[in-house]
CSV table of C-alpha atoms and ligand atoms in Angstrom, one decimal:
chain,number,residue,atom,x,y,z
A,1225,MET,CA,15.1,33.0,41.1
A,1226,LYS,CA,14.4,31.7,44.5
A,1227,ALA,CA,11.0,30.8,43.5
A,1228,PHE,CA,12.4,28.9,40.5
A,1229,ILE,CA,14.7,26.9,42.8
A,1230,ALA,CA,11.8,26.2,45.1
A,1231,LEU,CA,9.7,25.0,42.2
A,1232,SER,CA,12.5,22.8,40.9
A,1233,LEU,CA,12.6,21.2,44.4
A,1234,LEU,CA,8.9,20.8,44.3
A,1235,GLY,CA,9.2,19.1,41.0
A,1236,THR,CA,11.7,16.7,42.5
A,1237,THR,CA,9.4,16.1,45.4
A,1238,LEU,CA,6.5,15.3,43.2
A,1239,ALA,CA,8.4,13.2,40.7
A,1240,ALA,CA,10.4,11.1,43.1
A,1241,PRO,CA,8.1,9.1,45.3
A,1242,THR,CA,6.5,6.7,42.9
A,1243,ALA,CA,6.4,3.9,45.3
A,1244,THR,CA,5.0,5.8,48.2
A,1245,LEU,CA,2.5,8.0,46.4
A,1246,GLN,CA,-0.2,5.5,45.9
A,1247,GLY,CA,-2.9,4.3,48.2
A,1248,ARG,CA,-2.5,6.6,51.2
A,1249,ASP,CA,-4.8,9.4,52.1
A,1250,PHE,CA,-3.6,12.9,51.4
A,1251,ASP,CA,-3.5,14.6,54.6
A,1252,LEU,CA,-2.1,18.1,54.9
A,1253,SER,CA,-1.8,18.0,58.6
A,1254,SER,CA,0.5,15.0,58.5
A,1255,LEU,CA,2.5,16.7,55.8
A,1256,THR,CA,2.9,19.8,57.9
A,1257,SER,CA,3.7,17.9,61.0
A,1258,GLY,CA,6.1,15.8,59.0
A,1259,LEU,CA,7.8,18.9,58.0
A,1260,SER,CA,7.9,20.5,61.4
A,1261,ALA,CA,9.1,17.2,62.9
A,1262,LEU,CA,11.8,17.3,60.4
A,1263,THR,CA,12.9,20.8,61.1
A,1264,SER,CA,12.7,20.4,64.9
A,1265,GLY,CA,14.5,17.1,64.5
A,1266,SER,CA,17.5,18.6,62.9
A,1267,ALA,CA,17.6,21.5,65.4
A,1268,ALA,CA,17.5,18.9,68.2
A,1269,SER,CA,20.3,16.8,66.7
A,1270,SER,CA,22.6,19.9,66.4
A,1271,GLY,CA,21.8,20.8,70.0
A,1272,SER,CA,21.2,24.3,69.0
A,1273,SER,CA,18.0,26.2,69.5
A,1274,GLU,CA,18.5,28.4,66.5
A,1275,SER,CA,15.4,28.6,64.4
A,1276,SER,CA,17.0,29.3,61.1
A,1277,GLY,CA,15.1,31.2,58.4
A,1278,SER,CA,12.3,28.7,58.7
A,1279,SER,CA,10.6,29.4,55.5
A,1280,GLY,CA,9.2,26.4,53.7
A,1281,LEU,CA,11.9,27.0,51.1
A,1282,SER,CA,14.9,26.7,53.4
A,1283,ALA,CA,13.3,23.7,55.1
A,1284,LEU,CA,12.8,22.1,51.8
A,1285,ALA,CA,16.2,23.1,50.5
A,1286,SER,CA,17.8,21.4,53.5
A,1287,LEU,CA,16.0,18.2,52.5
A,1288,PHE,CA,17.6,18.1,49.1
A,1289,PRO,CA,21.2,18.9,49.6
A,1290,SER,CA,22.2,17.4,46.3
A,1291,SER,CA,19.7,19.5,44.3
A,1292,GLY,CA,20.5,22.9,45.7
A,1293,SER,CA,22.3,24.4,42.8
A,1294,SER,CA,24.0,27.1,44.8
A,1295,SER,CA,25.3,24.9,47.5
A,1296,GLY,CA,29.0,24.5,46.8
A,1297,SER,CA,29.4,26.2,50.1
A,1298,SER,CA,26.6,26.0,52.6
A,1299,THR,CA,25.4,29.2,53.9
A,1300,GLY,CA,23.8,27.4,56.8
A,1301,SER,CA,25.6,26.5,60.0
A,1302,SER,CA,28.0,23.6,60.4
A,1303,ASP,CA,25.3,21.1,61.4
A,1304,THR,CA,24.3,20.5,57.8
A,1305,THR,CA,26.1,17.1,57.6
A,1306,SER,CA,25.1,15.9,61.0
A,1307,SER,CA,21.4,16.5,60.3
A,1308,SER,CA,21.4,14.9,56.9
A,1309,SER,CA,20.5,11.4,58.2
A,1310,SER,CA,17.6,12.5,60.3
A,1311,GLY,CA,16.7,14.6,57.3
A,1312,SER,CA,16.3,11.6,55.0
A,1313,ASP,CA,14.2,9.7,57.5
A,1314,GLY,CA,12.0,12.7,57.8
A,1315,LEU,CA,12.0,13.0,54.0
A,1316,SER,CA,10.5,9.6,53.4
A,1317,SER,CA,7.8,10.1,55.9
A,1318,LEU,CA,7.2,13.5,54.3
A,1319,LEU,CA,7.0,12.0,50.9
A,1320,SER,CA,4.8,9.1,51.9
A,1321,SER,CA,2.1,11.6,53.0
A,1322,PHE,CA,1.6,12.7,49.4
A,1323,THR,CA,-1.1,10.7,47.9
A,1324,SER,CA,-3.8,10.5,45.4
A,1325,GLY,CA,-6.4,10.7,48.1
A,1326,SER,CA,-9.4,8.5,47.7
A,1327,GLY,CA,-9.6,9.1,43.9
A,1328,SER,CA,-7.5,7.8,41.1
A,1329,MET,CA,-4.5,9.4,39.5
A,1330,THR,CA,-5.8,8.5,36.1
A,1331,GLU,CA,-9.3,9.0,34.8
A,1332,ASN,CA,-10.6,8.6,31.2
A,1333,GLY,CA,-14.4,8.7,31.6
A,1334,VAL,CA,-14.8,10.8,28.5
A,1335,THR,CA,-12.3,9.2,26.1
A,1336,GLN,CA,-13.4,5.7,27.2
A,1337,HIS,CA,-17.0,6.6,27.6
A,1338,SER,CA,-19.1,3.7,29.0
A,1339,GLY,CA,-22.4,4.9,27.4
A,1340,SER,CA,-24.1,5.9,30.6
A,1341,CYS,CA,-24.5,9.7,30.9
A,1342,LYS,CA,-24.0,11.5,34.2
A,1343,LYS,CA,-25.4,14.8,35.3
A,1344,LEU,CA,-21.9,16.2,35.7
A,1345,THR,CA,-18.7,15.9,33.8
A,1346,PHE,CA,-15.5,17.0,35.5
A,1347,ILE,CA,-12.4,17.5,33.4
A,1348,PHE,CA,-9.2,18.2,35.3
A,1349,ALA,CA,-5.7,19.3,34.2
A,1350,ARG,CA,-2.8,18.4,36.6
A,1351,GLY,CA,0.2,20.5,37.6
A,1352,THR,CA,3.8,20.3,36.4
A,1353,THR,CA,5.4,16.9,36.9
A,1354,GLU,CA,2.4,15.3,38.5
A,1355,MET,CA,1.7,11.7,37.5
A,1356,GLY,CA,-1.2,10.0,35.8
A,1357,ASN,CA,-3.5,12.5,34.2
A,1358,MET,CA,-5.1,13.7,37.4
A,1359,GLY,CA,-2.0,14.1,39.5
A,1360,SER,CA,-2.2,13.6,43.2
A,1361,VAL,CA,-2.2,17.0,44.9
A,1362,VAL,CA,-5.8,17.9,44.4
A,1363,GLY,CA,-7.5,16.5,41.3
A,1364,PRO,CA,-8.4,13.0,42.5
A,1365,GLU,CA,-9.8,14.4,45.8
A,1366,VAL,CA,-12.0,16.8,44.0
A,1367,ALA,CA,-13.3,14.0,41.8
A,1368,SER,CA,-14.1,11.8,44.8
A,1369,GLN,CA,-15.8,14.7,46.6
A,1370,LEU,CA,-17.9,15.3,43.5
A,1371,ALA,CA,-18.9,11.6,43.4
A,1372,SER,CA,-20.1,11.6,47.0
A,1373,LEU,CA,-21.9,15.0,46.6
A,1374,THR,CA,-23.8,13.9,43.5
A,1375,GLY,CA,-24.4,10.2,44.4
A,1376,ASN,CA,-21.9,9.1,41.7
A,1377,GLN,CA,-23.5,11.3,39.0
A,1378,VAL,CA,-20.1,12.4,37.6
A,1379,THR,CA,-17.9,11.4,34.7
A,1380,VAL,CA,-14.3,12.2,35.3
A,1381,GLN,CA,-11.6,12.9,32.8
A,1382,GLY,CA,-8.0,13.9,33.3
A,1383,VAL,CA,-6.3,15.9,30.5
A,1384,ASN,CA,-3.7,13.8,28.8
A,1385,TYR,CA,-0.9,16.3,28.2
A,1386,PRO,CA,2.8,16.4,29.1
A,1387,ALA,CA,2.6,18.7,32.1
A,1388,ASP,CA,6.4,19.3,31.8
A,1389,TRP,CA,8.5,22.3,32.5
A,1390,GLU,CA,8.8,23.2,28.9
A,1391,GLY,CA,5.1,23.2,28.4
A,1392,ASN,CA,4.7,25.4,31.5
A,1393,MET,CA,6.4,28.2,29.5
A,1394,SER,CA,3.6,28.1,26.9
A,1395,LEU,CA,0.9,29.3,29.4
A,1396,GLY,CA,-1.4,26.4,28.9
A,1397,SER,CA,-1.3,25.8,25.2
A,1398,SER,CA,0.3,22.4,25.6
A,1399,GLY,CA,-2.9,21.0,27.1
A,1400,GLY,CA,-5.6,23.6,26.3
A,1401,PRO,CA,-6.7,22.3,22.9
A,1402,THR,CA,-6.9,18.7,24.3
A,1403,MET,CA,-9.0,19.9,27.2
A,1404,ALA,CA,-11.3,21.8,24.9
A,1405,SER,CA,-11.7,18.8,22.7
A,1406,TYR,CA,-12.8,16.7,25.7
A,1407,VAL,CA,-15.5,19.3,26.5
A,1408,LYS,CA,-16.9,19.0,23.0
A,1409,GLU,CA,-16.7,15.2,23.1
A,1410,ALA,CA,-18.5,15.0,26.5
A,1411,LEU,CA,-21.3,17.2,25.2
A,1412,GLN,CA,-21.6,15.2,22.1
A,1413,GLN,CA,-21.8,11.9,24.1
A,1414,CYS,CA,-24.2,13.4,26.7
A,1415,PRO,CA,-25.9,16.7,25.5
A,1416,ASN,CA,-27.5,17.2,29.0
A,1417,THR,CA,-24.4,16.8,31.1
A,1418,LYS,CA,-23.0,19.9,32.8
A,1419,VAL,CA,-19.3,20.3,32.1
A,1420,VAL,CA,-17.1,21.7,34.8
A,1421,LEU,CA,-13.3,22.2,34.7
A,1422,GLY,CA,-10.5,22.1,37.2
A,1423,GLY,CA,-6.8,22.8,37.0
A,1424,TYR,CA,-3.8,22.9,39.3
A,1425,SER,CA,-0.7,25.1,38.8
A,1426,GLN,CA,0.2,24.6,35.1
A,1427,GLY,CA,-3.1,22.9,34.7
A,1428,SER,CA,-4.9,26.1,35.6
A,1429,MET,CA,-3.3,27.7,32.6
A,1430,VAL,CA,-4.6,24.8,30.6
A,1431,VAL,CA,-8.1,25.6,31.8
A,1432,HIS,CA,-7.8,29.2,30.8
A,1433,ASN,CA,-6.4,28.2,27.4
A,1434,ALA,CA,-9.2,25.7,26.8
A,1435,ALA,CA,-12.0,28.0,28.0
A,1436,ASN,CA,-10.8,30.7,25.6
A,1437,SER,CA,-11.8,28.5,22.6
A,1438,LEU,CA,-15.2,27.5,24.0
A,1439,SER,CA,-18.6,29.2,24.1
A,1440,ALA,CA,-20.3,30.3,27.2
A,1441,GLY,CA,-22.9,27.6,27.1
A,1442,GLN,CA,-20.4,24.8,27.0
A,1443,LEU,CA,-19.1,25.3,30.5
A,1444,SER,CA,-20.9,25.4,33.8
A,1445,GLY,CA,-18.1,26.2,36.2
A,1446,ALA,CA,-14.4,26.0,37.0
A,1447,VAL,CA,-12.1,25.7,40.0
A,1448,LEU,CA,-8.5,26.6,39.9
A,1449,PHE,CA,-5.7,25.9,42.4
A,1450,GLY,CA,-2.4,27.8,42.6
A,1451,ASP,CA,-3.2,29.5,39.3
A,1452,PRO,CA,-0.4,31.7,37.8
A,1453,LEU,CA,-3.1,33.5,35.7
A,1454,LYS,CA,-5.6,34.0,38.5
A,1455,MET,CA,-6.1,37.7,37.5
A,1456,THR,CA,-7.5,36.7,34.2
A,1457,SER,CA,-11.0,35.4,33.3
A,1458,VAL,CA,-11.8,31.8,32.4
A,1459,GLY,CA,-13.0,32.3,28.8
A,1460,LYS,CA,-16.6,33.5,28.7
A,1461,LEU,CA,-17.5,32.0,32.1
A,1462,SER,CA,-19.1,34.5,34.4
A,1463,SER,CA,-16.8,35.2,37.4
A,1464,SER,CA,-19.6,33.8,39.7
A,1465,LYS,CA,-19.0,30.4,38.1
A,1466,VAL,CA,-15.2,30.5,38.8
A,1467,LYS,CA,-13.5,29.9,42.1
A,1468,GLU,CA,-9.7,30.5,42.5
A,1469,PHE,CA,-7.9,28.9,45.4
A,1470,CYS,CA,-4.6,30.6,46.2
A,1471,ALA,CA,-3.0,29.6,49.5
A,1472,SER,CA,-1.3,32.3,51.4
A,1473,GLY,CA,2.5,32.3,50.6
A,1474,ASP,CA,2.1,30.2,47.4
A,1475,PRO,CA,5.0,31.3,45.1
A,1476,VAL,CA,3.0,30.3,42.0
A,1477,CYS,CA,-0.2,32.3,42.4
A,1478,GLU,CA,1.1,35.0,44.6
A,1479,ASN,CA,4.5,36.3,45.3
A,1480,GLY,CA,5.0,34.0,48.3
A,1481,MET,CA,8.0,32.0,49.4
A,1482,ASN,CA,6.2,29.0,50.9
A,1483,VAL,CA,6.5,26.0,48.6
A,1484,MET,CA,4.5,23.9,50.9
A,1485,ALA,CA,1.5,26.2,50.4
A,1486,HIS,CA,1.5,25.2,46.7
A,1487,LEU,CA,1.1,21.6,47.8
A,1488,SER,CA,-1.7,22.3,50.2
A,1489,TYR,CA,-4.8,22.3,47.9
A,1490,GLY,CA,-6.0,18.8,48.8
A,1491,ALA,CA,-7.5,20.6,51.8
A,1492,ASP,CA,-9.7,22.7,49.5
A,1493,ALA,CA,-11.1,19.8,47.6
A,1494,LYS,CA,-14.4,19.6,49.4
A,1495,GLU,CA,-15.1,23.3,49.1
A,1496,ALA,CA,-14.2,23.2,45.5
A,1497,ALA,CA,-16.5,20.3,44.8
A,1498,GLN,CA,-19.4,22.0,46.6
A,1499,PHE,CA,-18.8,25.1,44.5
A,1500,LEU,CA,-18.8,23.1,41.2
A,1501,VAL,CA,-22.0,21.3,42.1
A,1502,GLN,CA,-23.7,24.6,42.9
A,1503,ALA,CA,-22.4,26.4,39.9
A,1504,ALA,CA,-23.7,23.6,37.6
A,1505,GLY,CA,-27.0,23.6,39.4
A,1506,ILE,CA,-26.9,19.9,40.1
A,1507,SER,CA,-29.0,18.4,42.9
A,1508,SER,CA,-28.0,15.0,44.2
B,1095,NAG,C1,4.9,28.1,35.3
B,1095,NAG,O1,4.7,29.3,34.6
B,1095,NAG,C2,4.0,30.3,35.3
B,1095,NAG,C3,3.7,31.5,34.4
B,1095,NAG,O2,4.8,32.0,33.7
B,1095,NAG,C4,4.9,30.7,36.5
B,1095,NAG,O3,4.2,31.7,37.3
B,1095,NAG,C5,5.1,29.4,37.3
B,1095,NAG,O4,5.9,29.8,38.4
B,1095,NAG,C6,5.7,28.3,36.5
B,1095,NAG,N1,5.9,27.1,37.3
B,1095,NAG,C7,4.9,26.3,37.8
B,1095,NAG,C8,5.3,25.1,38.5
B,1095,NAG,O5,3.7,26.6,37.6
């Protein structure tokens, strides 16, 4: 239940900042320092040294007083109202540190194929409520790391699927068939390209679903971030071609309580890209 509330808050966080999301570099450290500045800011304004609860969840919950469903009466101390103004300042700086990194939030390199074949094709499924078809937490950053590692020898496609809460209940079937169809389309356009997949959160389940309907030879690797199904295989891909990133405390891929951990995967983009390049046997 707590995790559900946390994820609802997360959804709010990701869905709200349309204006501030674009064009800034994703930087986990600024995110984290934004959060801790926030928390210490409200402690300072209340003049108390109490370090309350201090899980990412309670810190986040205090940022969204209106969306806390159980908050008819606050369980926190009486400084809740006095800290709310510093809270919203902190909130906007927190939100402005979410970004699409150096890549783009929407990529259609397969569905709008230009005709020039690349060594690698990267197809990515974003997480619940993320925007565009690549989202902003990790997909665009992996794509741009792949471009720099391969000397731009990569075609990138985001999965066009709803990525909504309802679809999240269906364990990936709301996007899996679409993702699988992109794989086949890519191989038809460019029979020698190596197709690798990526998914974040709900998008990881999309990857599992897609891979289940593909043959071993059609896929060369996969990276999954915050994957609820991390204990299950990715279709017929050998486990040596799959890398799971699960941040410590992530409530989605392990039984953690740290919502911020679920937003931290931009920091793994480079390692993920290196893994994919190696799994696909691409040399730049
Ligand atoms: C989506 O569904 C999975 C599997 O039931 C669950 O673990 C996860 O918490 C849900 N929410 C998100 C944002 O992935």
